mmCIF file of C-alpha atoms in Angstrom:
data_model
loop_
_atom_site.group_PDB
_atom_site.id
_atom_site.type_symbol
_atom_site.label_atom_id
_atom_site.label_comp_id
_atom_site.label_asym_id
_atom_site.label_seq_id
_atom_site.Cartn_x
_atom_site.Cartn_y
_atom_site.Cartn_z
ATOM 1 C CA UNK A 265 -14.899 -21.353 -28.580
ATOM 2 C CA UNK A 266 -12.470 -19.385 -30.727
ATOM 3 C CA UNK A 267 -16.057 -16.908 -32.075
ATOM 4 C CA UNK A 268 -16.443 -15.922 -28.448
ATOM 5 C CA UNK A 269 -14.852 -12.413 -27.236
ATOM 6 C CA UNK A 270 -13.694 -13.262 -23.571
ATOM 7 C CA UNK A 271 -14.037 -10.816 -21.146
ATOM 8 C CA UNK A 272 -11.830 -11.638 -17.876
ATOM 9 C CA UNK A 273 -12.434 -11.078 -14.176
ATOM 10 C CA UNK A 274 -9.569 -12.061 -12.348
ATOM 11 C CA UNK A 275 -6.481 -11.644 -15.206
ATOM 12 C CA UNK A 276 -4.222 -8.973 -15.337
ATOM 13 C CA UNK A 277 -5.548 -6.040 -16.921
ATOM 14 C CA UNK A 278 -2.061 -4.288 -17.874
ATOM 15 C CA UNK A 279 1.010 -5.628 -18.150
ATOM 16 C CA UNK A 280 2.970 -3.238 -15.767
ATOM 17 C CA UNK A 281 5.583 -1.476 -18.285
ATOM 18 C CA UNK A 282 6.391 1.963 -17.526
ATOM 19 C CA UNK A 283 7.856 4.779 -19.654
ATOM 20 C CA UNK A 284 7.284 7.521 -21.147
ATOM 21 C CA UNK A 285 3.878 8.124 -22.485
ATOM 22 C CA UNK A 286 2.718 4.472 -20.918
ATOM 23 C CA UNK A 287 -0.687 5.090 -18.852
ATOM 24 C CA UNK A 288 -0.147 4.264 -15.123
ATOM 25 C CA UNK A 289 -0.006 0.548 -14.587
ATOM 26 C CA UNK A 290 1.373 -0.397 -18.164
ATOM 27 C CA UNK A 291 -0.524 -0.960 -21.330
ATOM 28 C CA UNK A 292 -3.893 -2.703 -21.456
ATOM 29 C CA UNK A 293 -3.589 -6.666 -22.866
ATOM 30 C CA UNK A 294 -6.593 -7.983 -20.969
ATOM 31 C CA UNK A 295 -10.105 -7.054 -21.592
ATOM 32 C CA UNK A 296 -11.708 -6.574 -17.766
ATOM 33 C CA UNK A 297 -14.625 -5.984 -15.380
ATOM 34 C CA UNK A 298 -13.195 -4.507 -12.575
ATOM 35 C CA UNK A 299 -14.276 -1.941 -9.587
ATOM 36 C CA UNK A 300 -14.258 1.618 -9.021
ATOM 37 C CA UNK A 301 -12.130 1.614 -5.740
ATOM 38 C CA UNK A 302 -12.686 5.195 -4.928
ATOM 39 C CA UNK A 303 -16.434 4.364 -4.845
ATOM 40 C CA UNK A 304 -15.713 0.956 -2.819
ATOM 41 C CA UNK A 305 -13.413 2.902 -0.390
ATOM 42 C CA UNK A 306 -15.986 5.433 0.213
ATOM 43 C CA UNK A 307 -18.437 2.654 1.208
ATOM 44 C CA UNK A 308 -15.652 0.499 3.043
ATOM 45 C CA UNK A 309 -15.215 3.499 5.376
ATOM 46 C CA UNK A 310 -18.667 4.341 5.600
ATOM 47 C CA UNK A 311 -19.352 1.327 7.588
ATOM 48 C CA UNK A 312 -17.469 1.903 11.019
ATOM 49 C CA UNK A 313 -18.723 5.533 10.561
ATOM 50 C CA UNK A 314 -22.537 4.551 10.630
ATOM 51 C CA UNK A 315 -21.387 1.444 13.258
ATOM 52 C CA UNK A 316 -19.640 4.946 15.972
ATOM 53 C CA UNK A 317 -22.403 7.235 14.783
ATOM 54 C CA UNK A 318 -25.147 4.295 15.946
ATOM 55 C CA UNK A 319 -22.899 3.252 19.169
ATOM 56 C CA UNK A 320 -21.147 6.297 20.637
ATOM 57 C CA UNK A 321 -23.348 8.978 18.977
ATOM 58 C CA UNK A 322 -21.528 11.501 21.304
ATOM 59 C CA UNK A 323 -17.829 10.659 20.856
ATOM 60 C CA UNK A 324 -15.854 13.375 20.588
ATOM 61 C CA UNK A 325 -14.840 14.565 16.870
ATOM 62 C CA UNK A 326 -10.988 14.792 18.665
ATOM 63 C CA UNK A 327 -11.349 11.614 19.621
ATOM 64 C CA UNK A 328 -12.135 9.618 16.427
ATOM 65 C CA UNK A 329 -9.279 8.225 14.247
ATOM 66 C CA UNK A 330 -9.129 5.880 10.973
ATOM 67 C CA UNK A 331 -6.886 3.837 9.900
ATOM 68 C CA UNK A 332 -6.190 3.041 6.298
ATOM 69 C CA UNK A 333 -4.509 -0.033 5.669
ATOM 70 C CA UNK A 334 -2.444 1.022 1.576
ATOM 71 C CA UNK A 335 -0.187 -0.125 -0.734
ATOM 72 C CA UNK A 336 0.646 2.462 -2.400
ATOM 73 C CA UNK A 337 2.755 0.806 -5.568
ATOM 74 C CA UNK A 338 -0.884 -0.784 -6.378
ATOM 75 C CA UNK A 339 -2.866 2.186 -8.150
ATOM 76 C CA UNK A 340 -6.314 0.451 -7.719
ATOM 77 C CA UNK A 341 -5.906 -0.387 -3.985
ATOM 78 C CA UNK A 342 -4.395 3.029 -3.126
ATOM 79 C CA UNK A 343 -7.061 4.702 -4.409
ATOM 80 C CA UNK A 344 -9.933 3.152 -1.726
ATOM 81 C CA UNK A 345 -7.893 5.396 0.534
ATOM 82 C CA UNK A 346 -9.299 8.291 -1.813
ATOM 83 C CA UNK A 347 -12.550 6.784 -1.251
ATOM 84 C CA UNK A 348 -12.410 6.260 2.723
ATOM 85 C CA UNK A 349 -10.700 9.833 3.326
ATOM 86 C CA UNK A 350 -13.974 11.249 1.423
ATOM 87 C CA UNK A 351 -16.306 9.265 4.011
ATOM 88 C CA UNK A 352 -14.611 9.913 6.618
ATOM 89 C CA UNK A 353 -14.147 14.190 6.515
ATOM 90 C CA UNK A 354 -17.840 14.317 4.794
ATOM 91 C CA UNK A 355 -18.991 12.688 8.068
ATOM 92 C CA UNK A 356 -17.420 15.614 10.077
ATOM 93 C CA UNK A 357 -14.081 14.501 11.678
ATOM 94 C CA UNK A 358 -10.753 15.929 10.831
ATOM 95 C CA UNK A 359 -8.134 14.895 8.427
ATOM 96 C CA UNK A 360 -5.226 15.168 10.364
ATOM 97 C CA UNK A 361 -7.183 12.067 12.194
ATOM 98 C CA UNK A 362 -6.710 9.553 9.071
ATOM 99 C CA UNK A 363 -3.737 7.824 9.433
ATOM 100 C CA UNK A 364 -2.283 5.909 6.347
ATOM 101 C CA UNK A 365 -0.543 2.860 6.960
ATOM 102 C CA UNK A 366 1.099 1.845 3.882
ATOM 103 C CA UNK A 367 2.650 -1.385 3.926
ATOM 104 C CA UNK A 368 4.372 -1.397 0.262
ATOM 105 C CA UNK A 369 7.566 -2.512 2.131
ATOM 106 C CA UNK A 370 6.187 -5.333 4.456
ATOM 107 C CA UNK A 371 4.016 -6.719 1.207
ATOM 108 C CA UNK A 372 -0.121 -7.379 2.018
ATOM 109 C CA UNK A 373 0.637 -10.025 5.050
ATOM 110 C CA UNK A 374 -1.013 -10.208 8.464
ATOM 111 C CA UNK A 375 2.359 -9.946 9.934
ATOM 112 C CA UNK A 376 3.452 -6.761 7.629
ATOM 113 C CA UNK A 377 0.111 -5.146 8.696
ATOM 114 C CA UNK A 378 1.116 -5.676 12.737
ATOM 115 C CA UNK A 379 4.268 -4.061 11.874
ATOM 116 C CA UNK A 380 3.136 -1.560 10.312
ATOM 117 C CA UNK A 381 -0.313 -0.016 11.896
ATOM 118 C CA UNK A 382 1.057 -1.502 15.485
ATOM 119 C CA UNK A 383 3.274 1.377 16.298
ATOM 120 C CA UNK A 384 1.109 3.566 14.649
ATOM 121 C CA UNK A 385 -2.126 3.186 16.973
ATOM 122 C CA UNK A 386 -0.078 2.739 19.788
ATOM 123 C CA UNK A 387 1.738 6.772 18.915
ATOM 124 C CA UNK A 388 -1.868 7.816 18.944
ATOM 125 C CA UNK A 389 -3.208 7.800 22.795
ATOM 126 C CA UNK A 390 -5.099 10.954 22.097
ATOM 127 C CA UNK A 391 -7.376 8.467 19.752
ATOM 128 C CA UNK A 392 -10.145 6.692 21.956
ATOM 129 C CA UNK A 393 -12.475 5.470 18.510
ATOM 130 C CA UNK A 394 -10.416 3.984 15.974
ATOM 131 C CA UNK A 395 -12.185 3.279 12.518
ATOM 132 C CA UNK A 396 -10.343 0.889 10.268
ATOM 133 C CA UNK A 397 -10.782 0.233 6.248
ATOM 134 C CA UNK A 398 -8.570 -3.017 6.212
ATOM 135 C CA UNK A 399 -7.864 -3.255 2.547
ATOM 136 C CA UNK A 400 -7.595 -6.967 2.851
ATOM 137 C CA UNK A 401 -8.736 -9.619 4.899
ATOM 138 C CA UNK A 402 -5.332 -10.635 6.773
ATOM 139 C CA UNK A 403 -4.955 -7.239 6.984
ATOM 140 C CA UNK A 404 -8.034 -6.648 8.893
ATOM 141 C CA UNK A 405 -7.722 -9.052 11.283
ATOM 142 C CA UNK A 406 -3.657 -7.494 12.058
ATOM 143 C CA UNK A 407 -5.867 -4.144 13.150
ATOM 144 C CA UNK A 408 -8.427 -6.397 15.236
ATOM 145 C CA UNK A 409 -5.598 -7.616 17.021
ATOM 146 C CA UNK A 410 -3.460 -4.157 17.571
ATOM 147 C CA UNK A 411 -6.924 -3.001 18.661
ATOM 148 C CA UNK A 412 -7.720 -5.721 21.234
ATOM 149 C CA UNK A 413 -4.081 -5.265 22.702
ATOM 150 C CA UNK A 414 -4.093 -1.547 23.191
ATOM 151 C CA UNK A 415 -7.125 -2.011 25.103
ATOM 152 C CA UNK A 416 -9.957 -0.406 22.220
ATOM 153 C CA UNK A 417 -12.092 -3.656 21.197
ATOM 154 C CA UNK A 418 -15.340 -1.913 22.416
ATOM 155 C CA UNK A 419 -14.374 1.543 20.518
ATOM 156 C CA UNK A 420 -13.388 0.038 17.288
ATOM 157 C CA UNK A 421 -15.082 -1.283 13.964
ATOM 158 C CA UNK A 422 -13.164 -2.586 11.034
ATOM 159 C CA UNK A 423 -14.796 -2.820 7.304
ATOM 160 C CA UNK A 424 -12.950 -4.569 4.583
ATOM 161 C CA UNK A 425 -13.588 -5.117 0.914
ATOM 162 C CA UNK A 426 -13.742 -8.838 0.481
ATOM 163 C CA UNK A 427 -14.329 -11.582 3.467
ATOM 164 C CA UNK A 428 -12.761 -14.477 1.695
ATOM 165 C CA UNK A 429 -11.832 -15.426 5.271
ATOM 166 C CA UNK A 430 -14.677 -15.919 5.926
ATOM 167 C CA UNK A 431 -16.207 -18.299 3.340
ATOM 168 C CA UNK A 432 -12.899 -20.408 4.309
ATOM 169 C CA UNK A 433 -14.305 -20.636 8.012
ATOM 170 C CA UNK A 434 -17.461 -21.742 6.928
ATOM 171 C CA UNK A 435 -16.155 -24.355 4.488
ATOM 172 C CA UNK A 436 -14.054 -25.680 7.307
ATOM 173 C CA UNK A 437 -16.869 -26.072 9.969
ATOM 174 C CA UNK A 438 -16.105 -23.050 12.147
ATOM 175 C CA UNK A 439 -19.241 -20.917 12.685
ATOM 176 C CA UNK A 440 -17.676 -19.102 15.430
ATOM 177 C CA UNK A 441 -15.282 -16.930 14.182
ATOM 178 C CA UNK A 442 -17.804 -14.490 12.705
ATOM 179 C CA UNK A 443 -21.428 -12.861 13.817
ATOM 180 C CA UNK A 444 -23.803 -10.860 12.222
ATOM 181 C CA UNK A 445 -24.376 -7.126 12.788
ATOM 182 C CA UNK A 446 -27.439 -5.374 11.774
ATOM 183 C CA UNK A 447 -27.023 -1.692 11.468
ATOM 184 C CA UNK A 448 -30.201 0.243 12.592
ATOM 185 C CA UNK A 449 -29.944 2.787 9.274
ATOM 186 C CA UNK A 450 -29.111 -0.086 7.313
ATOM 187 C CA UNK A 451 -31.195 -2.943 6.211
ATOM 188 C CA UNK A 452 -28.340 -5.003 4.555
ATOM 189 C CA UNK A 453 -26.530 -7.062 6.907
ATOM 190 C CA UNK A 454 -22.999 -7.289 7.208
ATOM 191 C CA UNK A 455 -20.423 -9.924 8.104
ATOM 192 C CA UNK A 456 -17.927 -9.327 11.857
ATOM 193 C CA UNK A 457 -15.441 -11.739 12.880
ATOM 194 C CA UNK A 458 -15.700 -12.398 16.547
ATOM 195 C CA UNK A 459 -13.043 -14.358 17.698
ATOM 196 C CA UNK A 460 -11.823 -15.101 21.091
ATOM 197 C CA UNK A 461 -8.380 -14.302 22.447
ATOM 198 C CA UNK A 462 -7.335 -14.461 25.779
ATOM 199 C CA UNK A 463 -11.072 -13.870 26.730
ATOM 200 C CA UNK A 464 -11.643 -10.454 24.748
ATOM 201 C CA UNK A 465 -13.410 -10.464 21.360
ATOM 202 C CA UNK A 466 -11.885 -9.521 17.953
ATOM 203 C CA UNK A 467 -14.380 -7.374 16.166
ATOM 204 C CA UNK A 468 -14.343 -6.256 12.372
ATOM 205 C CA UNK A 469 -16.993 -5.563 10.132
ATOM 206 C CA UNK A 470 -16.880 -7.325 6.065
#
């Protein structure tokens, strides 16, 4: 169809040069529908916010952390942090409580995540509520699991932009791994994985 103007989704939208007088991320070659990631970062985070505000409506403001899975060389992911950091301080907690875990030199892997946020959380015992924007899916599931380990599974709620994982579960048969949550403000529903490990659950919400 050589009279049609194409319009891409999932190609490249700039070709990653840099110099001098080159926008950030290189110079456009691909027409593209894309997101605004501040918006969907404000959203991601506003999840787990509504999730403590509806569970533990009297946790203490000292009390509540977030955790921002980045990667900071990417301009479009880094800036959902924007978004979640907006959420998060609008809702009333402090900024000295969002913790950036930027895993630009472990790449966006489950493992590079664990090594990452792990020592992170764990440097944080003054934190009883964590709140987690998980950037990714993998990524999402590495904070489920620091979570469930330092002992939090019942004060935590992850959000993530995407759930690919999940539509993978489904297509292979398992209808375990994830459960519904309604939130009481919100009519939409939204995905959690809640997977079993060594008898405690796994809990994140897509």
């Amino acid at each position: 169809h050589p009279d049609l103007y194409w319009c891409s989704l999932m190609s490249p939208a700039r070709d990653f040069t840099e110099g001098e007088g080159i926008p950030v991320g290189g110079n456009m070659i691909n027409n593209y529908a894309g997101f605004d990631n501040v918006d969907a970062g404000y959203w991601v985070g506003s999840r787990p916010i509504e999730w403590l505000k509806e569970t533990y409506p009297n946790a203490p403001v000292d009390e509540v952390g977030f955790l921002m899975f980045d990667y900071s060389v990417s301009p479009a992911l880094h800036e959902r942090s924007i978004g979640s950091l907006k959420a998060f301080t609008e809702a009333g907690f402090k900024e000295e409580n969002f913790f950036m875990a930027d895993c630009v030199s472990t790449g966006l892997t489950n493992q590079g995540a664990l090594d990452v946020a792990g020592p992170l959380v764990a440097s944080h015992p003054e934190i009883k509520y964590w709140l987690c924007n998980g950037l990714i899916d993998d990524m999402a599931q590495a904070a489920a699991s620091i979570f469930d380990q330092q002992g939090l599974t019942e004060t935590s709620a992850i959000c993530v932009f995407g759930g690919s994982a999940l539509i993978q579960q489904w297509d292979g048969g398992q209808q375990d791994a994830f459960r519904f949550f309604k939130s009481k403000r919100n009519r939409h529903f939204r995905f959690a994985f809640h997977r079993k490990t060594e008898e405690k659950a796994l809990r994140g919400f897509f």
